[in-house]
CSV table of C-alpha atoms and ligand atoms in Angstrom, one decimal:
chain,number,residue,atom,x,y,z
A,1,UNK,CA,110.0,133.0,103.4
A,2,UNK,CA,107.6,130.2,102.6
A,3,UNK,CA,104.3,128.9,103.9
A,4,UNK,CA,105.9,127.7,107.1
A,5,UNK,CA,106.1,131.4,108.2
A,6,UNK,CA,102.4,131.5,108.6
A,7,UNK,CA,100.2,129.5,111.0
A,8,UNK,CA,98.0,128.5,108.1
A,9,UNK,CA,101.0,127.3,106.2
A,10,UNK,CA,102.0,125.0,109.0
A,11,UNK,CA,98.6,123.5,109.2
A,12,UNK,CA,98.5,123.0,105.4
A,13,UNK,CA,101.9,121.3,105.4
A,14,UNK,CA,101.0,119.0,108.2
A,15,UNK,CA,97.6,118.1,106.8
A,16,UNK,CA,99.1,116.8,103.6
A,17,UNK,CA,98.9,113.0,103.3
A,18,UNK,CA,102.0,113.2,101.1
A,19,UNK,CA,105.4,113.8,102.5
A,20,UNK,CA,107.0,117.1,101.5
A,21,UNK,CA,110.7,118.1,101.8
A,22,UNK,CA,112.1,121.3,100.4
A,23,UNK,CA,115.6,122.8,100.4
A,24,UNK,CA,116.9,126.2,99.3
A,25,UNK,CA,119.8,126.8,96.9
A,26,UNK,CA,122.4,126.2,99.6
A,27,UNK,CA,120.9,122.9,100.6
A,28,UNK,CA,119.3,124.1,103.8
A,29,UNK,CA,115.9,122.7,104.8
A,30,UNK,CA,113.0,125.1,104.3
A,31,UNK,CA,110.2,122.6,104.5
A,32,UNK,CA,109.6,119.3,106.1
A,33,UNK,CA,106.1,118.2,107.0
A,34,UNK,CA,105.0,115.6,109.6
A,35,UNK,CA,104.3,112.8,107.1
A,36,UNK,CA,107.8,113.3,105.7
A,37,UNK,CA,109.4,113.3,109.1
A,38,UNK,CA,107.6,110.1,110.1
A,39,UNK,CA,108.4,108.2,106.9
A,40,UNK,CA,112.0,109.4,106.9
A,41,UNK,CA,112.5,108.5,110.5
A,42,UNK,CA,113.4,112.1,111.6
A,43,UNK,CA,111.1,112.2,114.6
A,44,UNK,CA,108.0,114.2,114.9
A,45,UNK,CA,109.7,117.2,116.6
A,46,UNK,CA,112.1,117.5,113.6
A,47,UNK,CA,109.4,119.4,111.5
A,48,UNK,CA,110.2,122.6,113.4
A,49,UNK,CA,113.7,122.2,114.7
A,50,UNK,CA,115.2,120.9,111.4
A,51,UNK,CA,114.2,124.0,109.4
A,52,UNK,CA,117.2,126.2,108.5
A,53,UNK,CA,119.6,123.3,109.1
A,54,UNK,CA,121.8,121.7,106.4
A,55,UNK,CA,119.8,119.0,104.7
A,56,UNK,CA,123.1,116.9,104.4
A,57,UNK,CA,123.0,116.6,108.2
A,58,UNK,CA,119.2,116.2,108.8
A,59,UNK,CA,118.8,113.7,105.9
A,60,UNK,CA,122.0,111.9,106.5
A,61,UNK,CA,120.0,108.7,107.2
A,62,UNK,CA,118.3,108.9,103.8
A,63,UNK,CA,121.3,109.3,101.4
A,64,UNK,CA,119.3,108.4,98.2
A,65,UNK,CA,116.6,111.1,98.8
A,66,UNK,CA,119.2,113.6,99.8
A,67,UNK,CA,121.2,113.0,96.6
A,68,UNK,CA,118.0,113.5,94.5
A,69,UNK,CA,117.3,116.8,96.2
A,70,UNK,CA,120.8,118.1,95.8
A,71,UNK,CA,121.1,117.0,92.2
A,72,UNK,CA,117.8,118.8,91.4
A,73,UNK,CA,119.6,122.1,92.4
A,74,UNK,CA,121.7,122.1,89.2
A,75,UNK,CA,118.4,122.4,87.3
A,76,UNK,CA,119.2,119.8,84.7
A,77,UNK,CA,116.2,117.8,83.4
A,78,UNK,CA,115.9,114.3,84.7
A,79,UNK,CA,113.0,111.9,85.3
A,80,UNK,CA,111.0,113.7,88.0
A,81,UNK,CA,108.7,110.8,88.9
A,82,UNK,CA,110.0,107.5,90.2
A,83,UNK,CA,110.1,105.1,93.1
A,84,UNK,CA,112.6,104.8,95.8
A,85,UNK,CA,113.1,102.5,98.8
A,86,UNK,CA,113.8,104.5,101.9
A,87,UNK,CA,116.1,103.4,104.7
A,88,UNK,CA,114.1,101.8,107.5
A,89,UNK,CA,112.5,104.5,109.5
A,90,UNK,CA,111.5,104.7,113.2
A,91,UNK,CA,108.9,101.9,112.8
A,92,UNK,CA,111.6,99.6,111.4
A,93,UNK,CA,109.9,99.2,108.1
A,94,UNK,CA,111.6,100.0,104.8
A,95,UNK,CA,108.9,102.0,103.0
A,96,UNK,CA,108.8,102.3,99.2
A,97,UNK,CA,107.8,105.8,98.1
A,98,UNK,CA,106.6,107.2,94.8
A,99,UNK,CA,108.0,110.7,94.5
A,100,UNK,CA,107.8,113.8,92.3
A,101,UNK,CA,110.9,116.0,92.3
A,102,UNK,CA,110.6,119.6,91.4
A,103,UNK,CA,113.3,122.3,91.0
A,104,UNK,CA,112.0,125.5,92.5
A,105,UNK,CA,112.6,128.4,90.1
A,106,UNK,CA,112.3,132.2,90.6
A,107,UNK,CA,110.4,134.3,88.0
A,108,UNK,CA,113.6,134.7,86.0
A,109,UNK,CA,114.0,130.9,85.7
A,110,UNK,CA,117.0,130.5,88.1
A,111,UNK,CA,116.8,127.4,90.3
A,112,UNK,CA,116.4,128.6,94.0
A,113,UNK,CA,115.8,125.3,95.6
A,114,UNK,CA,114.2,121.9,95.2
A,115,UNK,CA,111.3,120.0,96.7
A,116,UNK,CA,110.2,116.4,96.7
A,117,UNK,CA,106.6,115.3,97.3
A,118,UNK,CA,106.2,111.6,98.0
A,119,UNK,CA,103.6,108.9,99.0
A,120,UNK,CA,104.1,105.7,100.8
A,121,UNK,CA,103.3,103.0,98.2
A,122,UNK,CA,102.8,100.1,100.6
A,123,UNK,CA,99.1,100.5,101.2
A,124,UNK,CA,98.5,101.1,97.4
A,125,UNK,CA,100.6,98.0,96.5
A,126,UNK,CA,98.7,95.9,99.0
A,127,UNK,CA,95.4,97.0,97.4
A,128,UNK,CA,96.7,96.2,93.9
A,129,UNK,CA,97.8,92.8,95.1
A,130,UNK,CA,94.4,92.0,96.5
A,131,UNK,CA,92.8,93.2,93.3
A,132,UNK,CA,95.1,91.0,91.2
A,133,UNK,CA,94.4,88.0,93.4
A,134,UNK,CA,90.6,88.6,93.1
A,135,UNK,CA,90.9,88.7,89.3
A,136,UNK,CA,93.0,85.5,89.2
A,137,UNK,CA,90.6,83.7,91.5
A,138,UNK,CA,87.6,84.8,89.3
A,139,UNK,CA,89.3,83.4,86.2
A,140,UNK,CA,90.2,80.3,88.0
A,141,UNK,CA,86.6,80.0,89.2
A,142,UNK,CA,85.3,80.2,85.7
A,143,UNK,CA,87.6,77.5,84.6
A,144,UNK,CA,86.7,75.3,87.5
A,145,UNK,CA,83.0,75.7,86.8
A,146,UNK,CA,83.5,74.8,83.2
A,147,UNK,CA,85.4,71.6,84.2
A,148,UNK,CA,82.9,70.8,86.9
A,149,UNK,CA,80.0,70.9,84.5
A,150,UNK,CA,81.9,68.6,82.1
A,151,UNK,CA,82.8,66.1,84.8
A,152,UNK,CA,79.4,66.0,86.6
A,153,UNK,CA,77.4,64.0,84.2
A,154,UNK,CA,79.8,61.2,83.3
A,155,UNK,CA,80.6,61.0,87.1
A,156,UNK,CA,76.9,60.5,87.9
A,157,UNK,CA,76.7,57.7,85.2
A,158,UNK,CA,79.8,56.1,86.7
A,159,UNK,CA,78.2,56.0,90.1
A,160,UNK,CA,75.1,54.4,88.7
A,161,UNK,CA,77.1,51.8,86.7
A,162,UNK,CA,79.3,51.0,89.7
A,163,UNK,CA,76.1,50.6,91.8
A,164,UNK,CA,74.7,48.1,89.2
A,165,UNK,CA,78.0,46.2,89.0
A,166,UNK,CA,78.0,46.0,92.8
A,167,UNK,CA,74.6,44.3,92.8
A,168,UNK,CA,75.8,41.6,90.5
A,169,UNK,CA,78.7,40.7,92.7
A,170,UNK,CA,78.4,38.2,95.6
A,171,UNK,CA,78.2,39.8,99.0
A,172,UNK,CA,81.6,39.5,100.8
A,173,UNK,CA,83.5,38.8,97.6
A,174,UNK,CA,86.8,40.6,96.9
A,175,UNK,CA,85.4,42.0,93.7
A,176,UNK,CA,82.4,43.6,95.5
A,177,UNK,CA,84.7,45.1,98.1
A,178,UNK,CA,86.8,46.7,95.3
A,179,UNK,CA,83.6,48.1,93.7
A,180,UNK,CA,82.5,49.5,97.1
A,181,UNK,CA,85.8,51.2,97.4
A,182,UNK,CA,85.4,52.6,93.9
A,183,UNK,CA,81.9,53.9,94.8
A,184,UNK,CA,83.3,55.7,97.8
A,185,UNK,CA,86.0,57.4,95.7
A,186,UNK,CA,83.4,58.4,93.1
A,187,UNK,CA,81.2,59.9,95.8
A,188,UNK,CA,84.0,62.0,97.3
A,189,UNK,CA,84.9,63.2,93.8
A,190,UNK,CA,81.2,64.1,93.2
A,191,UNK,CA,81.4,66.1,96.5
A,192,UNK,CA,84.5,68.0,95.4
A,193,UNK,CA,82.8,68.8,92.1
A,194,UNK,CA,79.6,70.0,93.9
A,195,UNK,CA,81.7,72.2,96.3
A,196,UNK,CA,83.5,73.6,93.4
A,197,UNK,CA,80.3,74.6,91.6
A,198,UNK,CA,78.9,75.9,94.9
A,199,UNK,CA,82.0,78.2,95.1
A,200,UNK,CA,81.6,79.7,91.7
A,201,UNK,CA,77.9,80.1,91.8
A,202,UNK,CA,76.9,83.8,92.2
A,203,UNK,CA,75.7,84.4,95.7
A,204,UNK,CA,72.8,86.8,96.2
A,205,UNK,CA,72.0,87.0,99.9
A,206,UNK,CA,68.3,86.9,100.8
A,207,UNK,CA,68.5,89.2,103.8
A,208,UNK,CA,66.2,89.5,106.8
A,209,UNK,CA,66.6,90.5,110.4
A,210,UNK,CA,68.8,87.9,112.1
A,211,UNK,CA,69.3,87.2,115.8
A,212,UNK,CA,73.1,86.7,115.5
A,213,UNK,CA,73.6,85.2,119.0
A,214,UNK,CA,71.0,82.5,118.3
A,215,UNK,CA,72.4,81.8,114.9
A,216,UNK,CA,76.0,81.6,116.1
A,217,UNK,CA,75.0,79.2,118.9
A,218,UNK,CA,73.2,77.1,116.4
A,219,UNK,CA,76.2,77.0,114.1
A,220,UNK,CA,78.4,76.0,117.1
A,221,UNK,CA,76.1,73.2,118.1
A,222,UNK,CA,75.9,71.9,114.5
A,223,UNK,CA,79.7,72.0,114.3
A,224,UNK,CA,80.1,70.1,117.5
A,225,UNK,CA,77.6,67.5,116.3
A,226,UNK,CA,79.7,67.0,113.2
A,227,UNK,CA,83.1,67.0,114.9
A,228,UNK,CA,82.7,65.8,118.5
A,229,UNK,CA,85.0,67.6,120.9
A,230,UNK,CA,85.8,67.0,124.6
A,231,UNK,CA,87.6,70.3,125.3
A,232,UNK,CA,86.3,73.6,126.6
A,233,UNK,CA,83.6,75.4,124.5
A,234,UNK,CA,83.1,79.1,125.2
A,235,UNK,CA,80.7,81.5,123.7
A,236,UNK,CA,80.3,85.2,124.6
A,237,UNK,CA,77.9,87.7,123.2
A,238,UNK,CA,77.5,91.5,123.8
A,239,UNK,CA,74.5,92.1,126.1
A,240,UNK,CA,72.4,93.9,123.5
A,241,UNK,CA,73.4,92.9,120.0
A,242,UNK,CA,71.4,94.7,117.4
A,243,UNK,CA,69.7,92.5,114.8
A,244,UNK,CA,71.6,92.1,111.6
A,245,UNK,CA,70.2,92.2,108.1
A,246,UNK,CA,71.7,89.1,106.6
A,247,UNK,CA,71.0,85.8,104.8
A,248,UNK,CA,70.7,83.4,107.8
A,249,UNK,CA,71.6,80.3,105.8
A,250,UNK,CA,74.7,81.9,104.4
A,251,UNK,CA,75.8,83.4,107.7
A,252,UNK,CA,75.3,80.0,109.5
A,253,UNK,CA,77.4,78.3,106.8
A,254,UNK,CA,80.2,80.9,107.3
A,255,UNK,CA,80.3,80.5,111.1
A,256,UNK,CA,79.7,76.7,110.9
A,257,UNK,CA,82.7,76.4,108.5
A,258,UNK,CA,85.0,78.3,110.9
A,259,UNK,CA,83.8,76.2,113.8
A,260,UNK,CA,84.4,72.9,112.0
A,261,UNK,CA,87.8,74.1,110.8
A,262,UNK,CA,88.7,75.0,114.4
A,263,UNK,CA,87.6,71.6,115.8
A,264,UNK,CA,89.3,69.7,113.0
A,265,UNK,CA,92.5,71.7,113.6
A,266,UNK,CA,92.5,70.6,117.2
A,267,UNK,CA,91.9,67.0,116.5
A,268,UNK,CA,95.6,66.2,116.0
A,269,UNK,CA,96.6,68.0,119.2
A,270,UNK,CA,96.3,65.1,121.6
A,271,UNK,CA,94.7,65.7,125.1
A,272,UNK,CA,91.5,67.5,124.2
A,273,UNK,CA,90.7,68.4,127.8
A,274,UNK,CA,93.4,71.1,127.6
A,275,UNK,CA,92.1,72.5,124.3
A,276,UNK,CA,89.3,75.0,123.7
A,277,UNK,CA,87.2,76.8,121.1
A,278,UNK,CA,85.8,80.2,121.6
A,279,UNK,CA,83.1,82.2,119.8
A,280,UNK,CA,82.7,85.9,120.6
A,281,UNK,CA,80.2,88.3,119.0
A,282,UNK,CA,80.4,92.0,119.6
A,283,UNK,CA,79.0,95.2,118.0
A,284,UNK,CA,81.7,97.9,117.7
A,285,UNK,CA,82.0,101.4,116.4
A,286,UNK,CA,84.6,101.8,113.6
A,287,UNK,CA,86.2,104.8,111.8
A,288,UNK,CA,84.4,104.2,108.6
A,289,UNK,CA,85.8,107.1,106.8
A,290,UNK,CA,89.3,106.1,107.4
A,291,UNK,CA,88.6,102.6,106.1
A,292,UNK,CA,86.9,103.9,103.1
A,293,UNK,CA,89.6,106.4,102.2
A,294,UNK,CA,92.3,103.7,102.6
A,295,UNK,CA,90.3,101.6,100.2
A,296,UNK,CA,90.1,104.5,97.8
A,297,UNK,CA,86.4,104.7,98.1
A,298,UNK,CA,84.4,107.9,98.7
A,299,UNK,CA,84.6,109.1,102.3
A,300,UNK,CA,81.7,109.8,104.6
A,301,UNK,CA,81.4,112.8,106.9
A,302,UNK,CA,84.4,113.2,109.2
A,303,UNK,CA,82.7,112.4,112.5
A,304,UNK,CA,80.1,109.9,111.2
A,305,UNK,CA,80.5,106.8,113.3
A,306,UNK,CA,79.5,103.4,111.9
A,307,UNK,CA,78.9,100.2,113.7
A,308,UNK,CA,79.9,96.7,112.7
A,309,UNK,CA,79.3,93.3,114.0
A,310,UNK,CA,82.4,91.3,114.8
A,311,UNK,CA,82.3,87.5,115.1
A,312,UNK,CA,85.4,85.8,116.3
A,313,UNK,CA,86.1,82.1,116.2
A,314,UNK,CA,89.3,81.1,118.0
A,315,UNK,CA,90.9,77.8,118.9
A,316,UNK,CA,94.0,76.4,120.7
A,317,UNK,CA,95.0,74.3,117.7
A,318,UNK,CA,98.3,74.5,115.8
A,319,UNK,CA,97.4,77.9,114.2
A,320,UNK,CA,98.4,78.9,110.7
A,321,UNK,CA,102.0,79.5,109.6
A,322,UNK,CA,103.0,82.8,108.0
A,323,UNK,CA,103.6,80.9,104.7
A,324,UNK,CA,100.0,79.6,104.5
A,325,UNK,CA,98.3,82.8,105.7
A,326,UNK,CA,97.1,83.9,102.3
A,327,UNK,CA,96.9,80.4,100.7
A,328,UNK,CA,94.3,79.1,103.1
A,329,UNK,CA,91.8,81.4,101.5
A,330,UNK,CA,92.5,80.1,97.9
A,331,UNK,CA,89.8,77.9,96.6
A,332,UNK,CA,90.7,74.2,96.6
A,333,UNK,CA,93.7,74.8,98.9
A,334,UNK,CA,93.6,72.2,101.7
A,335,UNK,CA,96.1,70.6,104.1
A,336,UNK,CA,93.5,67.9,105.0
A,337,UNK,CA,93.5,64.4,103.6
A,338,UNK,CA,89.8,64.6,102.8
A,339,UNK,CA,89.4,68.4,102.6
A,340,UNK,CA,87.9,70.1,99.6
A,341,UNK,CA,89.6,73.4,100.3
A,342,UNK,CA,86.5,75.3,99.4
A,343,UNK,CA,85.3,76.2,102.9
A,344,UNK,CA,87.3,79.4,103.6
A,345,UNK,CA,87.1,80.6,100.0
A,346,UNK,CA,83.3,80.2,100.0
A,347,UNK,CA,83.0,81.8,103.4
A,348,UNK,CA,85.0,84.8,102.3
A,349,UNK,CA,82.8,85.2,99.3
A,350,UNK,CA,79.6,84.9,101.3
A,351,UNK,CA,80.9,87.5,103.8
A,352,UNK,CA,81.9,89.8,101.0
A,353,UNK,CA,78.4,89.6,99.5
A,354,UNK,CA,77.2,91.0,102.8
A,355,UNK,CA,79.7,93.9,102.5
A,356,UNK,CA,81.9,92.4,105.1
A,357,UNK,CA,85.4,91.0,105.6
A,358,UNK,CA,86.6,87.6,106.7
A,359,UNK,CA,90.2,87.5,107.9
A,360,UNK,CA,92.7,85.5,109.9
A,361,UNK,CA,93.4,87.7,112.8
A,362,UNK,CA,95.9,85.7,114.8
A,363,UNK,CA,99.6,86.0,114.1
A,364,UNK,CA,101.6,83.0,113.0
A,365,UNK,CA,102.0,80.4,115.8
A,366,UNK,CA,99.8,78.3,117.9
A,367,UNK,CA,96.1,79.1,118.1
A,368,UNK,CA,94.0,80.4,115.2
A,369,UNK,CA,91.5,83.2,115.4
A,370,UNK,CA,89.3,84.1,112.5
A,371,UNK,CA,87.3,87.3,112.4
A,372,UNK,CA,84.1,88.1,110.5
A,373,UNK,CA,83.3,91.9,110.3
A,374,UNK,CA,79.8,92.8,109.0
A,375,UNK,CA,78.6,96.3,108.6
A,376,UNK,CA,75.5,97.1,110.7
A,377,UNK,CA,74.6,100.3,108.9
A,378,UNK,CA,75.7,99.9,105.3
A,379,UNK,CA,73.1,100.7,102.7
A,380,UNK,CA,71.1,97.5,102.3
A,381,UNK,CA,72.3,96.2,105.6
A,382,UNK,CA,70.7,96.9,109.0
B,1,LIG,P1,89.2,72.5,104.1
B,1,LIG,O1,88.6,72.5,105.5
B,1,LIG,O2,88.4,71.6,103.2
B,1,LIG,O3,90.7,72.1,104.1
B,1,LIG,P2,89.1,75.3,104.1
B,1,LIG,O4,89.1,76.3,103.0
B,1,LIG,O5,88.0,75.5,105.1
B,1,LIG,O6,89.1,73.9,103.4
B,1,LIG,O7,90.5,75.5,104.9
B,1,LIG,C1,91.7,75.5,104.1
B,1,LIG,C2,92.9,75.2,105.0
B,1,LIG,O8,93.0,76.3,106.0
B,1,LIG,C3,92.7,74.0,105.8
B,1,LIG,O9,93.1,72.8,105.1
B,1,LIG,C4,93.8,74.2,107.0
B,1,LIG,O10,95.1,74.0,106.5
B,1,LIG,C5,93.6,75.7,107.1
B,1,LIG,N1,92.8,76.1,108.3
B,1,LIG,C6,91.5,76.5,108.3
B,1,LIG,N2,91.1,76.8,109.5
B,1,LIG,C7,92.1,76.5,110.4
B,1,LIG,C8,92.3,76.6,111.8
B,1,LIG,N3,91.3,77.0,112.6
B,1,LIG,N4,93.5,76.3,112.3
B,1,LIG,C9,94.5,75.9,111.5
B,1,LIG,N5,94.4,75.8,110.1
B,1,LIG,C10,93.2,76.1,109.6
């Protein structure tokens, strides 16, 4: 009985991205596909060997799911769609699933079994979270832009007035020193406002063919000129990097920001000779379809490879703690005394406008590694 009896049925079962578990009226397993076995922690070989066995035994490790299935056998109506946290499976993770429970009835209406279909909600939740964050940041950006416009003009007047006042005060006098200090503060405030406006400004990349290796070398040299560094500097490039269609100024700003951040992060680390910064650029194939499907977008052909350019900037500084992982990308988040906190947020926005992704690749702990991934064959890219 059931689709598992045919070869096609087995393929169908195991091709489903949803988990499926079915029991008969006695509580014996009549269906368990690979996705279900993996999420429930039954082991891959369980899909065949568990069939015909008592579900109370096979699913003993997942009491909540088992109870749902057995209760469905009495045929009473209860909410058939809900969420459930599974017991940690083989991968040690406690997956949350969204499930649909169905009593299986014969043509006469008698309940002959029960089945549960379920999906792992973690990837969906992660996507929702990112979407919510993007919306929040967009709203925050609008507000910041409004404020920045209001502040900019009076600030410029204040700078001019303080400059005039300074000229009326005797050189070397205490009052003049105070006004100079005031001017310094006003300038740094003006810079923060300018960076804030820069961040919310829409970015439309003006793309052309870019020699990425040359551009990255240039960004590295500029970063080193801004933040002198006595440690090791390493740059590695794939032998034949394809040209990338990108806005060179924007891309240089992205890499330059990562380089300056890396150098600044190492400044507090003492003996610079033992420290190092590395920049690597590679072109790699990627499974586009999988990425697209995971993001809910339309898939490409199954075997259509795609290439992407990967730029990595790594350092041997203190790294980023687990707690700050997400926050460092928020606009205006900074741990530096004179930081604006706009660098990574702006870089992420510029990379996104090229259809790419900027992410912190290194785990928590010493040494940070940031990765920029840019599609080489997206529409509108190279
Ligand atoms: P800012 O440089 O003005 O602080 P960013 O947005 O560029 O703004 O960076 C935000 C924060 O991210 C920094 O203040 C720092 O705490 C953290 N950060 C960025 N790059 C690194 C790095 N390479 N190593 C450790 N922390 C980093």
